[in-house]
C-alpha cells in the first residue's frame, strides 16, 4: 500500500475552513464577470454558491431542491439550467458528465480544459491542470482528422483521505 503524501494532499481532501473557499470563489466570480462585462445576477451567484457548498460535484436537481425551499425563489428548472449554462460558459463551473453534476472551478481566471480526479468513495473531485494531457488529446485527435472543441477528462479512483481511512 502507498503511503499518503500529506504534503501534496489537496485542500479538498483535508479538513479546512471551507467558508474561505466559498467567499474567495464568489469574489473571483464578481471580479471575472466585471472584467468580462457579464452580469452575475443574484440567482447566478446563488447557484454558484450552492455548487461551491463542498468539493463534491452537485447535481442540478440538488440545486433546484435547495432553491425551491428558499423563500421567494421558486426557481423554475429552465432558469436554473440557464444559470448553470452561464456559469459553465464563463468558466466558473465545470460539468462532470459521468455524475451529471457541477463543480466550482478553482482557477476561473483563465481558459482551460478540466481534468478531474473523482473519488469513488467520498465523491470529492480534484481539478488538475496538466497541459501535457490536453496537448496529447489534441495531438491524438488531430492524427485522425478530428478537431477538439472541448475536453473534460474524468478519472475515477480513491482520494488521499479515503485511502488513509481504508
Ligand atoms: Zn473548501
Ligand atoms: Zn477549472
Ligand atoms: Zn475520497
PDB file of C-alpha atoms and ligand atoms in Angstrom:
ATOM      1  CA  UNK A   1       0.000   0.000   0.000  1.00  0.00           C
ATOM      2  CA  UNK A   2       1.193   3.509  -0.847  1.00  0.00           C
ATOM      3  CA  UNK A   3       1.981   5.942   1.926  1.00  0.00           C
ATOM      4  CA  UNK A   4      -0.203   9.059   1.979  1.00  0.00           C
ATOM      5  CA  UNK A   5       1.571  12.117   0.630  1.00  0.00           C
ATOM      6  CA  UNK A   6       0.277  14.616   3.129  1.00  0.00           C
ATOM      7  CA  UNK A   7       2.327  17.479   1.700  1.00  0.00           C
ATOM      8  CA  UNK A   8       0.695  17.021  -1.706  1.00  0.00           C
ATOM      9  CA  UNK A   9      -2.790  16.278  -0.448  1.00  0.00           C
ATOM     10  CA  UNK A  10      -5.143  18.848  -1.934  1.00  0.00           C
ATOM     11  CA  UNK A  11      -7.141  21.081   0.360  1.00  0.00           C
ATOM     12  CA  UNK A  12     -10.330  19.399  -0.857  1.00  0.00           C
ATOM     13  CA  UNK A  13      -9.296  16.188   0.945  1.00  0.00           C
ATOM     14  CA  UNK A  14      -8.236  17.845   4.192  1.00  0.00           C
ATOM     15  CA  UNK A  15     -10.312  19.349   6.985  1.00  0.00           C
ATOM     16  CA  UNK A  16     -10.340  23.092   6.296  1.00  0.00           C
ATOM     17  CA  UNK A  17     -12.373  26.231   6.729  1.00  0.00           C
ATOM     18  CA  UNK A  18     -14.462  25.850   3.592  1.00  0.00           C
ATOM     19  CA  UNK A  19     -16.137  29.239   4.037  1.00  0.00           C
ATOM     20  CA  UNK A  20     -12.850  30.706   2.732  1.00  0.00           C
ATOM     21  CA  UNK A  21     -13.140  28.627  -0.447  1.00  0.00           C
ATOM     22  CA  UNK A  22     -16.722  29.839  -0.941  1.00  0.00           C
ATOM     23  CA  UNK A  23     -16.050  33.513  -0.283  1.00  0.00           C
ATOM     24  CA  UNK A  24     -12.959  33.612  -2.490  1.00  0.00           C
ATOM     25  CA  UNK A  25     -14.804  31.769  -5.304  1.00  0.00           C
ATOM     26  CA  UNK A  26     -17.665  34.296  -5.134  1.00  0.00           C
ATOM     27  CA  UNK A  27     -15.287  37.264  -5.016  1.00  0.00           C
ATOM     28  CA  UNK A  28     -13.367  35.898  -8.019  1.00  0.00           C
ATOM     29  CA  UNK A  29     -16.629  35.379  -9.891  1.00  0.00           C
ATOM     30  CA  UNK A  30     -17.630  39.002  -9.226  1.00  0.00           C
ATOM     31  CA  UNK A  31     -14.268  40.262 -10.469  1.00  0.00           C
ATOM     32  CA  UNK A  32     -14.253  37.999 -13.510  1.00  0.00           C
ATOM     33  CA  UNK A  33     -17.779  38.983 -14.594  1.00  0.00           C
ATOM     34  CA  UNK A  34     -16.941  42.675 -14.088  1.00  0.00           C
ATOM     35  CA  UNK A  35     -13.858  42.285 -16.313  1.00  0.00           C
ATOM     36  CA  UNK A  36     -15.776  40.390 -18.979  1.00  0.00           C
ATOM     37  CA  UNK A  37     -18.779  42.699 -18.830  1.00  0.00           C
ATOM     38  CA  UNK A  38     -21.160  39.864 -17.979  1.00  0.00           C
ATOM     39  CA  UNK A  39     -23.747  40.025 -15.256  1.00  0.00           C
ATOM     40  CA  UNK A  40     -23.540  37.833 -12.188  1.00  0.00           C
ATOM     41  CA  UNK A  41     -27.207  38.131 -11.221  1.00  0.00           C
ATOM     42  CA  UNK A  42     -28.400  37.225  -7.732  1.00  0.00           C
ATOM     43  CA  UNK A  43     -29.645  33.846  -8.985  1.00  0.00           C
ATOM     44  CA  UNK A  44     -26.428  33.036 -10.866  1.00  0.00           C
ATOM     45  CA  UNK A  45     -24.419  33.940  -7.783  1.00  0.00           C
ATOM     46  CA  UNK A  46     -26.650  31.837  -5.515  1.00  0.00           C
ATOM     47  CA  UNK A  47     -26.354  28.855  -7.878  1.00  0.00           C
ATOM     48  CA  UNK A  48     -22.560  29.268  -7.893  1.00  0.00           C
ATOM     49  CA  UNK A  49     -22.575  29.417  -4.093  1.00  0.00           C
ATOM     50  CA  UNK A  50     -24.593  26.181  -3.971  1.00  0.00           C
ATOM     51  CA  UNK A  51     -22.215  24.445  -6.393  1.00  0.00           C
ATOM     52  CA  UNK A  52     -19.394  25.554  -4.095  1.00  0.00           C
ATOM     53  CA  UNK A  53     -21.069  24.183  -0.945  1.00  0.00           C
ATOM     54  CA  UNK A  54     -18.440  21.433  -0.967  1.00  0.00           C
ATOM     55  CA  UNK A  55     -15.668  19.975  -3.116  1.00  0.00           C
ATOM     56  CA  UNK A  56     -18.110  17.347  -4.369  1.00  0.00           C
ATOM     57  CA  UNK A  57     -19.932  17.801  -7.649  1.00  0.00           C
ATOM     58  CA  UNK A  58     -23.570  18.818  -7.173  1.00  0.00           C
ATOM     59  CA  UNK A  59     -26.449  17.826  -9.462  1.00  0.00           C
ATOM     60  CA  UNK A  60     -28.864  20.324 -10.978  1.00  0.00           C
ATOM     61  CA  UNK A  61     -31.720  18.656  -9.117  1.00  0.00           C
ATOM     62  CA  UNK A  62     -29.994  19.179  -5.778  1.00  0.00           C
ATOM     63  CA  UNK A  63     -29.621  22.866  -6.634  1.00  0.00           C
ATOM     64  CA  UNK A  64     -33.290  23.068  -7.626  1.00  0.00           C
ATOM     65  CA  UNK A  65     -34.269  21.360  -4.395  1.00  0.00           C
ATOM     66  CA  UNK A  66     -32.476  23.921  -2.250  1.00  0.00           C
ATOM     67  CA  UNK A  67     -33.711  26.886  -4.282  1.00  0.00           C
ATOM     68  CA  UNK A  68     -37.332  25.772  -4.135  1.00  0.00           C
ATOM     69  CA  UNK A  69     -37.106  25.666  -0.343  1.00  0.00           C
ATOM     70  CA  UNK A  70     -35.874  29.235  -0.191  1.00  0.00           C
ATOM     71  CA  UNK A  71     -38.498  31.912   0.261  1.00  0.00           C
ATOM     72  CA  UNK A  72     -39.411  33.989  -2.741  1.00  0.00           C
ATOM     73  CA  UNK A  73     -37.214  31.997  -5.101  1.00  0.00           C
ATOM     74  CA  UNK A  74     -39.414  29.424  -6.726  1.00  0.00           C
ATOM     75  CA  UNK A  75     -36.859  28.952  -9.448  1.00  0.00           C
ATOM     76  CA  UNK A  76     -38.142  27.044 -12.458  1.00  0.00           C
ATOM     77  CA  UNK A  77     -35.821  24.330 -13.812  1.00  0.00           C
ATOM     78  CA  UNK A  78     -35.055  26.225 -17.071  1.00  0.00           C
ATOM     79  CA  UNK A  79     -33.947  29.264 -15.055  1.00  0.00           C
ATOM     80  CA  UNK A  80     -31.540  27.151 -13.041  1.00  0.00           C
ATOM     81  CA  UNK A  81     -30.252  25.375 -16.159  1.00  0.00           C
ATOM     82  CA  UNK A  82     -29.651  28.754 -17.823  1.00  0.00           C
ATOM     83  CA  UNK A  83     -27.776  29.952 -14.749  1.00  0.00           C
ATOM     84  CA  UNK A  84     -25.622  26.792 -14.862  1.00  0.00           C
ATOM     85  CA  UNK A  85     -25.011  27.336 -18.607  1.00  0.00           C
ATOM     86  CA  UNK A  86     -23.885  30.878 -17.873  1.00  0.00           C
ATOM     87  CA  UNK A  87     -21.525  29.727 -15.117  1.00  0.00           C
ATOM     88  CA  UNK A  88     -20.138  26.998 -17.380  1.00  0.00           C
ATOM     89  CA  UNK A  89     -19.654  29.327 -20.367  1.00  0.00           C
ATOM     90  CA  UNK A  90     -17.797  31.761 -18.147  1.00  0.00           C
ATOM     91  CA  UNK A  91     -15.533  29.069 -16.767  1.00  0.00           C
ATOM     92  CA  UNK A  92     -16.859  29.362 -13.215  1.00  0.00           C
ATOM     93  CA  UNK A  93     -18.066  25.770 -13.034  1.00  0.00           C
ATOM     94  CA  UNK A  94     -17.244  22.546 -14.857  1.00  0.00           C
ATOM     95  CA  UNK A  95     -19.766  19.844 -15.709  1.00  0.00           C
ATOM     96  CA  UNK A  96     -18.828  16.337 -14.648  1.00  0.00           C
ATOM     97  CA  UNK A  97     -20.670  14.256 -17.233  1.00  0.00           C
ATOM     98  CA  UNK A  98     -20.209  10.894 -15.506  1.00  0.00           C
ATOM     99  CA  UNK A  99     -22.011  12.222 -12.424  1.00  0.00           C
ATOM    100  CA  UNK A 100     -24.327  14.610 -14.283  1.00  0.00           C
ATOM    101  CA  UNK A 101     -23.194  17.226 -11.801  1.00  0.00           C
ATOM    102  CA  UNK A 102     -21.309  20.507 -11.488  1.00  0.00           C
ATOM    103  CA  UNK A 103     -18.184  21.537  -9.632  1.00  0.00           C
ATOM    104  CA  UNK A 104     -16.801  25.005  -8.980  1.00  0.00           C
ATOM    105  CA  UNK A 105     -13.654  25.831 -10.939  1.00  0.00           C
ATOM    106  CA  UNK A 106     -10.619  26.595  -8.803  1.00  0.00           C
ATOM    107  CA  UNK A 107      -8.905  28.704 -11.487  1.00  0.00           C
ATOM    108  CA  UNK A 108     -11.621  30.505 -13.427  1.00  0.00           C
ATOM    109  CA  UNK A 109      -9.354  33.420 -14.343  1.00  0.00           C
ATOM    110  CA  UNK A 110      -8.012  31.757 -17.479  1.00  0.00           C
ATOM    111  CA  UNK A 111      -9.470  29.395 -20.066  1.00  0.00           C
ATOM    112  CA  UNK A 112      -8.509  25.754 -19.621  1.00  0.00           C
ATOM    113  CA  UNK A 113      -9.729  22.233 -20.072  1.00  0.00           C
ATOM    114  CA  UNK A 114     -10.620  20.461 -16.866  1.00  0.00           C
ATOM    115  CA  UNK A 115      -9.110  17.208 -15.703  1.00  0.00           C
ATOM    116  CA  UNK A 116     -10.766  15.691 -12.676  1.00  0.00           C
ATOM    117  CA  UNK A 117      -9.811  13.027 -10.206  1.00  0.00           C
ATOM    118  CA  UNK A 118     -13.119  11.802  -8.793  1.00  0.00           C
ATOM    119  CA  UNK A 119     -13.100   9.801  -5.583  1.00  0.00           C
ATOM    120  CA  UNK A 120     -15.483   6.848  -5.823  1.00  0.00           C
ATOM    121  CA  UNK A 121     -15.807   6.749  -2.046  1.00  0.00           C
ATOM    122  CA  UNK A 122     -16.417  10.349  -0.895  1.00  0.00           C
ATOM    123  CA  UNK A 123     -17.144  11.830  -4.373  1.00  0.00           C
ATOM    124  CA  UNK A 124     -14.665  14.654  -3.923  1.00  0.00           C
ATOM    125  CA  UNK A 125     -13.471  15.961  -7.295  1.00  0.00           C
ATOM    126  CA  UNK A 126      -9.939  17.318  -7.536  1.00  0.00           C
ATOM    127  CA  UNK A 127      -9.200  19.510 -10.522  1.00  0.00           C
ATOM    128  CA  UNK A 128      -5.874  19.018 -12.251  1.00  0.00           C
ATOM    129  CA  UNK A 129      -4.489  21.269 -14.904  1.00  0.00           C
ATOM    130  CA  UNK A 130      -1.849  19.408 -16.857  1.00  0.00           C
ATOM    131  CA  UNK A 131      -1.280  20.953 -20.292  1.00  0.00           C
ATOM    132  CA  UNK A 132       0.530  17.783 -21.373  1.00  0.00           C
ATOM    133  CA  UNK A 133      -2.759  15.828 -21.121  1.00  0.00           C
ATOM    134  CA  UNK A 134      -4.712  18.384 -23.172  1.00  0.00           C
ATOM    135  CA  UNK A 135      -1.933  18.522 -25.745  1.00  0.00           C
ATOM    136  CA  UNK A 136      -1.799  14.734 -26.054  1.00  0.00           C
ATOM    137  CA  UNK A 137      -5.567  14.615 -26.610  1.00  0.00           C
ATOM    138  CA  UNK A 138      -5.417  17.346 -29.248  1.00  0.00           C
ATOM    139  CA  UNK A 139      -2.485  15.614 -30.992  1.00  0.00           C
ATOM    140  CA  UNK A 140      -4.218  12.223 -30.924  1.00  0.00           C
ATOM    141  CA  UNK A 141      -7.412  13.738 -32.297  1.00  0.00           C
ATOM    142  CA  UNK A 142      -5.564  15.682 -34.999  1.00  0.00           C
ATOM    143  CA  UNK A 143      -3.880  12.488 -36.188  1.00  0.00           C
ATOM    144  CA  UNK A 144      -7.301  11.140 -37.131  1.00  0.00           C
ATOM    145  CA  UNK A 145      -8.565  14.432 -38.546  1.00  0.00           C
ATOM    146  CA  UNK A 146     -10.654  15.329 -35.520  1.00  0.00           C
ATOM    147  CA  UNK A 147     -10.931  18.857 -34.168  1.00  0.00           C
ATOM    148  CA  UNK A 148     -11.350  19.030 -30.398  1.00  0.00           C
ATOM    149  CA  UNK A 149     -13.841  21.635 -29.212  1.00  0.00           C
ATOM    150  CA  UNK A 150     -13.835  20.853 -25.543  1.00  0.00           C
ATOM    151  CA  UNK A 151     -12.458  18.157 -23.323  1.00  0.00           C
ATOM    152  CA  UNK A 152     -13.178  17.190 -19.767  1.00  0.00           C
ATOM    153  CA  UNK A 153     -11.178  14.253 -18.532  1.00  0.00           C
ATOM    154  CA  UNK A 154     -12.749  12.313 -15.663  1.00  0.00           C
ATOM    155  CA  UNK A 155     -10.652   9.852 -13.732  1.00  0.00           C
ATOM    156  CA  UNK A 156     -12.166   7.623 -11.041  1.00  0.00           C
ATOM    157  CA  UNK A 157     -10.253   6.352  -8.018  1.00  0.00           C
ATOM    158  CA  UNK A 158      -9.662   6.868  -4.296  1.00  0.00           C
ATOM    159  CA  UNK A 159      -8.546  10.170  -2.781  1.00  0.00           C
ATOM    160  CA  UNK A 160      -5.755  10.525  -0.205  1.00  0.00           C
ATOM    161  CA  UNK A 161      -8.033  10.776   2.836  1.00  0.00           C
ATOM    162  CA  UNK A 162     -10.223   7.827   1.788  1.00  0.00           C
ATOM    163  CA  UNK A 163      -7.091   5.748   1.139  1.00  0.00           C
ATOM    164  CA  UNK A 164      -5.873   6.640   4.591  1.00  0.00           C
ATOM    165  CA  UNK A 165      -9.219   5.722   6.150  1.00  0.00           C
ATOM    166  CA  UNK A 166      -9.374   2.388   4.306  1.00  0.00           C
TER     167      UNK A 166
HETATM  168 ZN1  LIG B   1     -13.010  24.144   0.593  1.00  0.00          ZN
HETATM  169 ZN1  LIG B   2     -11.300  24.686 -13.907  1.00  0.00          ZN
HETATM  170 ZN1  LIG B   3     -12.387  10.273  -1.079  1.00  0.00          ZN
END
